[in-house]
PDB file of C-alpha atoms in Angstrom:
ATOM      1  CA  MET A  15      -5.000   7.080 -18.061  1.00  0.00           C
ATOM      2  CA  THR A  16      -5.572   6.794 -21.771  1.00  0.00           C
ATOM      3  CA  ALA A  17      -4.092   3.324 -22.141  1.00  0.00           C
ATOM      4  CA  SER A  18      -6.867   1.836 -20.047  1.00  0.00           C
ATOM      5  CA  SER A  19      -9.903   3.766 -21.198  1.00  0.00           C
ATOM      6  CA  PRO A  20     -11.076   7.271 -22.004  1.00  0.00           C
ATOM      7  CA  GLU A  21     -13.514   6.803 -19.136  1.00  0.00           C
ATOM      8  CA  ARG A  22     -12.901   7.746 -15.529  1.00  0.00           C
ATOM      9  CA  ARG A  23     -10.230   5.528 -14.025  1.00  0.00           C
ATOM     10  CA  VAL A  24     -11.036   3.385 -11.004  1.00  0.00           C
ATOM     11  CA  ILE A  25      -8.574   3.135  -8.126  1.00  0.00           C
ATOM     12  CA  VAL A  26      -8.897   0.653  -5.245  1.00  0.00           C
ATOM     13  CA  LEU A  27      -7.239   1.514  -1.940  1.00  0.00           C
ATOM     14  CA  SER A  28      -6.880  -1.277   0.574  1.00  0.00           C
ATOM     15  CA  GLY A  29      -6.610   0.331   3.994  1.00  0.00           C
ATOM     16  CA  GLY A  30      -7.883   3.506   2.392  1.00  0.00           C
ATOM     17  CA  SER A  31      -9.075   4.955   5.698  1.00  0.00           C
ATOM     18  CA  GLY A  32      -5.575   5.220   7.166  1.00  0.00           C
ATOM     19  CA  GLY A  33      -3.385   8.305   6.957  1.00  0.00           C
ATOM     20  CA  ILE A  34      -1.585   7.410   3.725  1.00  0.00           C
ATOM     21  CA  GLY A  35      -4.765   5.969   2.228  1.00  0.00           C
ATOM     22  CA  GLN A  36      -6.638   9.199   2.915  1.00  0.00           C
ATOM     23  CA  ALA A  37      -3.909  11.267   1.265  1.00  0.00           C
ATOM     24  CA  VAL A  38      -3.934   9.038  -1.813  1.00  0.00           C
ATOM     25  CA  ALA A  39      -7.740   9.167  -1.957  1.00  0.00           C
ATOM     26  CA  ARG A  40      -7.773  12.972  -1.836  1.00  0.00           C
ATOM     27  CA  ALA A  41      -5.094  13.211  -4.515  1.00  0.00           C
ATOM     28  CA  ALA A  42      -6.994  10.736  -6.697  1.00  0.00           C
ATOM     29  CA  ASN A  43     -10.203  12.710  -6.171  1.00  0.00           C
ATOM     30  CA  ALA A  44      -8.418  15.859  -7.315  1.00  0.00           C
ATOM     31  CA  ASP A  45      -7.155  13.947 -10.347  1.00  0.00           C
ATOM     32  CA  GLY A  46     -10.718  12.995 -11.290  1.00  0.00           C
ATOM     33  CA  ALA A  47     -10.521   9.299 -10.454  1.00  0.00           C
ATOM     34  CA  ALA A  48     -13.221   7.111  -8.935  1.00  0.00           C
ATOM     35  CA  VAL A  49     -11.947   5.847  -5.572  1.00  0.00           C
ATOM     36  CA  CYS A  50     -12.921   2.581  -3.892  1.00  0.00           C
ATOM     37  CA  VAL A  51     -11.893   1.976  -0.298  1.00  0.00           C
ATOM     38  CA  TRP A  52     -11.495  -1.591   0.945  1.00  0.00           C
ATOM     39  CA  ASP A  53     -11.298  -1.182   4.716  1.00  0.00           C
ATOM     40  CA  LEU A  54     -13.116  -2.027   7.937  1.00  0.00           C
ATOM     41  CA  GLN A  55     -13.547   1.696   8.611  1.00  0.00           C
ATOM     42  CA  ALA A  56     -14.962   4.424   6.399  1.00  0.00           C
ATOM     43  CA  PRO A  57     -12.751   7.376   5.418  1.00  0.00           C
ATOM     44  CA  PRO A  58     -13.626  10.948   6.445  1.00  0.00           C
ATOM     45  CA  ALA A  59     -16.717  12.482   4.872  1.00  0.00           C
ATOM     46  CA  ASP A  60     -14.701  14.898   2.728  1.00  0.00           C
ATOM     47  CA  ILE A  61     -13.321  11.999   0.673  1.00  0.00           C
ATOM     48  CA  ASP A  62     -15.434  10.965  -2.312  1.00  0.00           C
ATOM     49  CA  ALA A  63     -15.192   7.181  -2.288  1.00  0.00           C
ATOM     50  CA  ALA A  64     -17.213   4.020  -2.635  1.00  0.00           C
ATOM     51  CA  VAL A  65     -16.571   2.102   0.586  1.00  0.00           C
ATOM     52  CA  PHE A  66     -16.690  -1.688   0.623  1.00  0.00           C
ATOM     53  CA  PRO A  67     -16.066  -3.144   4.114  1.00  0.00           C
ATOM     54  CA  CYS A  68     -13.127  -5.504   3.862  1.00  0.00           C
ATOM     55  CA  ASP A  69     -10.849  -7.505   6.146  1.00  0.00           C
ATOM     56  CA  VAL A  70      -7.736  -7.798   3.995  1.00  0.00           C
ATOM     57  CA  THR A  71      -6.585 -10.905   5.887  1.00  0.00           C
ATOM     58  CA  SER A  72      -9.668 -12.839   4.722  1.00  0.00           C
ATOM     59  CA  ALA A  73      -9.803 -14.193   1.162  1.00  0.00           C
ATOM     60  CA  GLY A  74     -13.592 -14.297   1.371  1.00  0.00           C
ATOM     61  CA  SER A  75     -13.846 -10.676   2.490  1.00  0.00           C
ATOM     62  CA  VAL A  76     -11.432  -9.495  -0.206  1.00  0.00           C
ATOM     63  CA  GLY A  77     -13.330 -11.511  -2.803  1.00  0.00           C
ATOM     64  CA  GLU A  78     -16.617  -9.897  -1.797  1.00  0.00           C
ATOM     65  CA  ALA A  79     -15.102  -6.398  -1.946  1.00  0.00           C
ATOM     66  CA  TYR A  80     -13.777  -7.202  -5.406  1.00  0.00           C
ATOM     67  CA  ARG A  81     -17.154  -8.529  -6.543  1.00  0.00           C
ATOM     68  CA  ARG A  82     -18.962  -5.413  -5.334  1.00  0.00           C
ATOM     69  CA  THR A  83     -16.375  -3.124  -6.933  1.00  0.00           C
ATOM     70  CA  MET A  84     -16.714  -4.838 -10.294  1.00  0.00           C
ATOM     71  CA  GLU A  85     -20.497  -4.856  -9.998  1.00  0.00           C
ATOM     72  CA  ARG A  86     -20.496  -1.099  -9.522  1.00  0.00           C
ATOM     73  CA  PHE A  87     -17.642   0.035 -11.786  1.00  0.00           C
ATOM     74  CA  GLY A  88     -16.955  -2.844 -14.158  1.00  0.00           C
ATOM     75  CA  LYS A  89     -13.181  -2.449 -13.989  1.00  0.00           C
ATOM     76  CA  ILE A  90     -10.217  -1.695 -11.743  1.00  0.00           C
ATOM     77  CA  ASP A  91      -7.415   0.369 -13.248  1.00  0.00           C
ATOM     78  CA  ALA A  92      -5.177   0.564 -10.192  1.00  0.00           C
ATOM     79  CA  LEU A  93      -4.738  -1.095  -6.806  1.00  0.00           C
ATOM     80  CA  VAL A  94      -2.844   0.649  -4.011  1.00  0.00           C
ATOM     81  CA  ASN A  95      -2.211  -1.532  -0.976  1.00  0.00           C
ATOM     82  CA  CYS A  96      -2.045   0.814   2.026  1.00  0.00           C
ATOM     83  CA  ALA A  97      -3.362  -1.527   4.727  1.00  0.00           C
ATOM     84  CA  GLY A  98      -0.783  -2.051   7.438  1.00  0.00           C
ATOM     85  CA  ILE A  99       0.049  -2.020  11.139  1.00  0.00           C
ATOM     86  CA  ILE A 100       3.363  -1.618  12.940  1.00  0.00           C
ATOM     87  CA  GLY A 101       2.700  -3.930  15.865  1.00  0.00           C
ATOM     88  CA  PRO A 102       4.367  -4.040  19.288  1.00  0.00           C
ATOM     89  CA  THR A 103       7.826  -2.693  20.069  1.00  0.00           C
ATOM     90  CA  ALA A 104       9.602  -5.726  21.514  1.00  0.00           C
ATOM     91  CA  VAL A 105      12.755  -7.778  21.183  1.00  0.00           C
ATOM     92  CA  VAL A 106      12.398 -11.105  19.375  1.00  0.00           C
ATOM     93  CA  GLY A 107      12.658 -13.140  22.565  1.00  0.00           C
ATOM     94  CA  GLU A 108       9.653 -11.339  24.054  1.00  0.00           C
ATOM     95  CA  TYR A 109       7.533 -10.717  20.951  1.00  0.00           C
ATOM     96  CA  PRO A 110       4.023 -12.199  21.366  1.00  0.00           C
ATOM     97  CA  GLU A 111       3.468 -14.881  18.733  1.00  0.00           C
ATOM     98  CA  GLN A 112      -0.102 -13.893  17.916  1.00  0.00           C
ATOM     99  CA  ALA A 113       0.884 -10.244  17.504  1.00  0.00           C
ATOM    100  CA  TRP A 114       3.732 -11.301  15.191  1.00  0.00           C
ATOM    101  CA  ARG A 115       1.305 -13.301  13.066  1.00  0.00           C
ATOM    102  CA  ARG A 116      -1.189 -10.431  12.921  1.00  0.00           C
ATOM    103  CA  VAL A 117       1.436  -7.978  11.673  1.00  0.00           C
ATOM    104  CA  VAL A 118       2.403 -10.414   8.916  1.00  0.00           C
ATOM    105  CA  ASP A 119      -1.233 -11.180   8.089  1.00  0.00           C
ATOM    106  CA  ILE A 120      -2.200  -7.542   7.548  1.00  0.00           C
ATOM    107  CA  ASN A 121       0.981  -6.238   5.922  1.00  0.00           C
ATOM    108  CA  LEU A 122       1.904  -9.225   3.749  1.00  0.00           C
ATOM    109  CA  ILE A 123      -1.021 -11.637   3.412  1.00  0.00           C
ATOM    110  CA  GLY A 124      -3.417  -8.724   2.890  1.00  0.00           C
ATOM    111  CA  THR A 125      -1.235  -7.385   0.088  1.00  0.00           C
ATOM    112  CA  PHE A 126      -1.098 -10.823  -1.528  1.00  0.00           C
ATOM    113  CA  LEU A 127      -4.862 -11.412  -1.311  1.00  0.00           C
ATOM    114  CA  CYS A 128      -5.750  -8.016  -2.785  1.00  0.00           C
ATOM    115  CA  CYS A 129      -3.292  -8.481  -5.650  1.00  0.00           C
ATOM    116  CA  GLN A 130      -4.555 -12.001  -6.260  1.00  0.00           C
ATOM    117  CA  ALA A 131      -8.099 -10.664  -6.538  1.00  0.00           C
ATOM    118  CA  VAL A 132      -7.432  -7.909  -9.079  1.00  0.00           C
ATOM    119  CA  VAL A 133      -4.651  -9.338 -11.256  1.00  0.00           C
ATOM    120  CA  PRO A 134      -6.729 -11.701 -13.451  1.00  0.00           C
ATOM    121  CA  GLY A 135      -9.077  -8.910 -14.538  1.00  0.00           C
ATOM    122  CA  MET A 136      -6.207  -6.501 -15.153  1.00  0.00           C
ATOM    123  CA  ARG A 137      -4.347  -9.115 -17.172  1.00  0.00           C
ATOM    124  CA  GLN A 138      -7.452  -9.840 -19.218  1.00  0.00           C
ATOM    125  CA  ARG A 139      -7.894  -6.139 -20.056  1.00  0.00           C
ATOM    126  CA  GLY A 140      -4.185  -5.750 -20.787  1.00  0.00           C
ATOM    127  CA  PHE A 141      -3.796  -2.853 -18.399  1.00  0.00           C
ATOM    128  CA  GLY A 142      -3.321  -2.211 -14.696  1.00  0.00           C
ATOM    129  CA  ARG A 143      -1.186  -0.528 -12.081  1.00  0.00           C
ATOM    130  CA  ILE A 144      -0.379  -1.986  -8.653  1.00  0.00           C
ATOM    131  CA  VAL A 145       1.446  -0.120  -5.886  1.00  0.00           C
ATOM    132  CA  ASN A 146       2.319  -1.921  -2.653  1.00  0.00           C
ATOM    133  CA  LEU A 147       3.363   0.058   0.426  1.00  0.00           C
ATOM    134  CA  SER A 148       6.505  -1.395   1.937  1.00  0.00           C
ATOM    135  CA  SER A 149       8.870   0.440   4.308  1.00  0.00           C
ATOM    136  CA  ILE A 150      12.514   1.343   4.689  1.00  0.00           C
ATOM    137  CA  ALA A 151      12.326  -1.087   7.621  1.00  0.00           C
ATOM    138  CA  GLY A 152      11.911  -3.823   5.021  1.00  0.00           C
ATOM    139  CA  LYS A 153      15.303  -2.921   3.577  1.00  0.00           C
ATOM    140  CA  GLU A 154      17.287  -2.192   6.721  1.00  0.00           C
ATOM    141  CA  GLY A 155      15.401  -3.935   9.542  1.00  0.00           C
ATOM    142  CA  ASN A 156      14.402  -1.925  12.607  1.00  0.00           C
ATOM    143  CA  ALA A 157      15.505  -3.272  15.961  1.00  0.00           C
ATOM    144  CA  ASN A 158      12.532  -4.167  18.180  1.00  0.00           C
ATOM    145  CA  GLN A 159      10.230  -4.318  15.122  1.00  0.00           C
ATOM    146  CA  SER A 160      11.027  -7.758  13.739  1.00  0.00           C
ATOM    147  CA  ALA A 161       7.513  -8.609  12.546  1.00  0.00           C
ATOM    148  CA  TYR A 162       7.032  -5.300  10.744  1.00  0.00           C
ATOM    149  CA  SER A 163      10.512  -5.386   9.212  1.00  0.00           C
ATOM    150  CA  ALA A 164      10.088  -8.981   8.045  1.00  0.00           C
ATOM    151  CA  ALA A 165       6.630  -8.388   6.599  1.00  0.00           C
ATOM    152  CA  LYS A 166       7.703  -5.268   4.717  1.00  0.00           C
ATOM    153  CA  ALA A 167      10.806  -7.040   3.377  1.00  0.00           C
ATOM    154  CA  ALA A 168       8.499  -9.769   2.114  1.00  0.00           C
ATOM    155  CA  VAL A 169       6.297  -7.168   0.399  1.00  0.00           C
ATOM    156  CA  ILE A 170       9.369  -6.045  -1.551  1.00  0.00           C
ATOM    157  CA  GLY A 171      10.174  -9.610  -2.603  1.00  0.00           C
ATOM    158  CA  PHE A 172       6.545 -10.285  -3.495  1.00  0.00           C
ATOM    159  CA  THR A 173       6.349  -7.125  -5.612  1.00  0.00           C
ATOM    160  CA  LYS A 174       9.521  -8.017  -7.512  1.00  0.00           C
ATOM    161  CA  SER A 175       8.129 -11.462  -8.245  1.00  0.00           C
ATOM    162  CA  LEU A 176       4.738 -10.105  -9.299  1.00  0.00           C
ATOM    163  CA  GLY A 177       6.340  -7.468 -11.519  1.00  0.00           C
ATOM    164  CA  LYS A 178       8.281 -10.140 -13.394  1.00  0.00           C
ATOM    165  CA  GLU A 179       5.192 -12.336 -13.788  1.00  0.00           C
ATOM    166  CA  LEU A 180       3.225  -9.466 -15.322  1.00  0.00           C
ATOM    167  CA  ALA A 181       6.012  -7.738 -17.241  1.00  0.00           C
ATOM    168  CA  THR A 182       4.568  -8.367 -20.713  1.00  0.00           C
ATOM    169  CA  SER A 183       0.902  -8.124 -19.746  1.00  0.00           C
ATOM    170  CA  GLY A 184       0.424  -4.340 -19.578  1.00  0.00           C
ATOM    171  CA  VAL A 185       0.115  -4.574 -15.794  1.00  0.00           C
ATOM    172  CA  LEU A 186       2.874  -2.907 -13.752  1.00  0.00           C
ATOM    173  CA  ALA A 187       3.557  -3.710 -10.087  1.00  0.00           C
ATOM    174  CA  ASN A 188       5.837  -1.537  -7.982  1.00  0.00           C
ATOM    175  CA  CYS A 189       6.301  -0.696  -4.326  1.00  0.00           C
ATOM    176  CA  ILE A 190       7.231   2.321  -2.246  1.00  0.00           C
ATOM    177  CA  ALA A 191       9.535   2.118   0.772  1.00  0.00           C
ATOM    178  CA  PRO A 192       8.905   5.150   2.981  1.00  0.00           C
ATOM    179  CA  ALA A 193      10.747   6.081   6.120  1.00  0.00           C
ATOM    180  CA  VAL A 194       8.591   7.362   9.001  1.00  0.00           C
ATOM    181  CA  ILE A 195       5.529   9.151   7.649  1.00  0.00           C
ATOM    182  CA  GLU A 196       3.644  11.612   9.836  1.00  0.00           C
ATOM    183  CA  THR A 197       0.354   9.748  10.331  1.00  0.00           C
ATOM    184  CA  ASP A 198      -1.442   8.214  13.301  1.00  0.00           C
ATOM    185  CA  LEU A 199       0.406   4.967  12.562  1.00  0.00           C
ATOM    186  CA  ILE A 200       3.664   6.270  14.018  1.00  0.00           C
ATOM    187  CA  PHE A 201       1.985   6.646  17.392  1.00  0.00           C
ATOM    188  CA  GLN A 202       1.676   2.856  17.522  1.00  0.00           C
ATOM    189  CA  MET A 203       5.394   3.015  18.339  1.00  0.00           C
ATOM    190  CA  ALA A 204       6.744   3.582  21.812  1.00  0.00           C
ATOM    191  CA  ASP A 205       8.129   7.115  22.228  1.00  0.00           C
ATOM    192  CA  GLU A 206      11.726   5.893  22.406  1.00  0.00           C
ATOM    193  CA  GLN A 207      11.349   3.752  19.278  1.00  0.00           C
ATOM    194  CA  ARG A 208       9.761   6.638  17.371  1.00  0.00           C
ATOM    195  CA  ALA A 209      12.637   8.934  18.333  1.00  0.00           C
ATOM    196  CA  THR A 210      15.157   6.297  17.224  1.00  0.00           C
ATOM    197  CA  VAL A 211      13.720   5.842  13.728  1.00  0.00           C
ATOM    198  CA  LEU A 212      13.263   9.595  13.255  1.00  0.00           C
ATOM    199  CA  SER A 213      16.919  10.159  14.175  1.00  0.00           C
ATOM    200  CA  LYS A 214      17.955   8.006  11.189  1.00  0.00           C
ATOM    201  CA  ILE A 215      16.461  10.437   8.625  1.00  0.00           C
ATOM    202  CA  PRO A 216      19.115  12.864   7.305  1.00  0.00           C
ATOM    203  CA  MET A 217      16.475  15.474   6.415  1.00  0.00           C
ATOM    204  CA  GLY A 218      15.599  15.588  10.113  1.00  0.00           C
ATOM    205  CA  ARG A 219      11.830  15.238   9.714  1.00  0.00           C
ATOM    206  CA  PRO A 220       9.216  12.591   8.992  1.00  0.00           C
ATOM    207  CA  GLY A 221       7.703  12.375   5.539  1.00  0.00           C
ATOM    208  CA  ARG A 222       4.214  13.656   4.820  1.00  0.00           C
ATOM    209  CA  ALA A 223       1.368  11.492   3.600  1.00  0.00           C
ATOM    210  CA  GLU A 224       0.880  13.923   0.714  1.00  0.00           C
ATOM    211  CA  GLU A 225       4.437  13.182  -0.435  1.00  0.00           C
ATOM    212  CA  VAL A 226       3.621   9.476  -0.575  1.00  0.00           C
ATOM    213  CA  ALA A 227       0.424  10.244  -2.485  1.00  0.00           C
ATOM    214  CA  SER A 228       2.347  12.209  -5.112  1.00  0.00           C
ATOM    215  CA  MET A 229       4.593   9.239  -5.807  1.00  0.00           C
ATOM    216  CA  VAL A 230       1.628   6.867  -5.873  1.00  0.00           C
ATOM    217  CA  LEU A 231      -0.176   8.989  -8.443  1.00  0.00           C
ATOM    218  CA  TRP A 232       2.830   8.868 -10.754  1.00  0.00           C
ATOM    219  CA  LEU A 233       3.178   5.105 -10.355  1.00  0.00           C
ATOM    220  CA  ILE A 234      -0.474   4.493 -11.280  1.00  0.00           C
ATOM    221  CA  SER A 235      -0.403   6.878 -14.244  1.00  0.00           C
ATOM    222  CA  ASP A 236       0.445   6.318 -17.901  1.00  0.00           C
ATOM    223  CA  ARG A 237       3.626   8.320 -17.281  1.00  0.00           C
ATOM    224  CA  CYS A 238       4.970   5.275 -15.456  1.00  0.00           C
ATOM    225  CA  SER A 239       5.525   2.883 -18.350  1.00  0.00           C
ATOM    226  CA  PHE A 240       8.937   1.180 -17.983  1.00  0.00           C
ATOM    227  CA  SER A 241       9.137   0.550 -14.234  1.00  0.00           C
ATOM    228  CA  THR A 242       7.877  -2.704 -12.769  1.00  0.00           C
ATOM    229  CA  GLY A 243       9.017  -4.884  -9.895  1.00  0.00           C
ATOM    230  CA  ALA A 244      10.799  -1.790  -8.593  1.00  0.00           C
ATOM    231  CA  VAL A 245      11.226  -0.230  -5.155  1.00  0.00           C
ATOM    232  CA  PHE A 246      10.924   3.546  -4.878  1.00  0.00           C
ATOM    233  CA  ASP A 247      12.467   5.006  -1.717  1.00  0.00           C
ATOM    234  CA  LEU A 248      10.809   7.896   0.061  1.00  0.00           C
ATOM    235  CA  SER A 249      13.105   8.186   3.027  1.00  0.00           C
ATOM    236  CA  GLY A 250      14.487  11.709   3.404  1.00  0.00           C
ATOM    237  CA  GLY A 251      17.933  10.328   2.620  1.00  0.00           C
ATOM    238  CA  ARG A 252      17.855   7.347   4.971  1.00  0.00           C
ATOM    239  CA  ALA A 253      17.968   4.682   2.236  1.00  0.00           C
ATOM    240  CA  THR A 254      21.492   3.533   1.413  1.00  0.00           C
ATOM    241  CA  TYR A 255      20.744   1.138  -1.457  1.00  0.00           C
TER     242      TYR A 255
END
């Protein structure tokens, strides 16, 4: 990442202990980057990462993780927001309010707080890359997943807004909208719901976390230079716009 520094680049992964986060961390390790994980759980031992315990729904917790990251590394070149939950499978009329709020807090508010923490420093340095994980559900809306669909749609809108705000700053903000990815997260869905969303993928299979990681690594590299506020589908053909 020559535009930022000839030194080792520093990548922060919120929710870096989850399935997609682990895949991104391993790919970043292989690419020679320093990885920081902001999560309440540590990643597996085979991942080389600095781990800073972080509740992404708490501004104070995110602020402390940011402070410790800067204290150790002095910069953040890229932020990848992987933290997310699917939540219950339920129709709107029966969806528990507190569960609805928690899904929005982790998927949307967590993304906002992490971006809010890193953007000033990136803007000051004139360089940065931000990748937010949305979902094809945020484009199409999944029945019985109203909280998740709404939160991921909001992540898309937030990323478009952030990309425009930062367009001339050297900081690029984009998001990825995957279909079902084969991680532990899909087992938060009821069996019937999981079968329904898988049936919508023309390729006939879920995506792999490594496929998400490959796209992330391009988006946080110097090779990505004219895309910001954009949504990159990773849906096996499900996306229709």
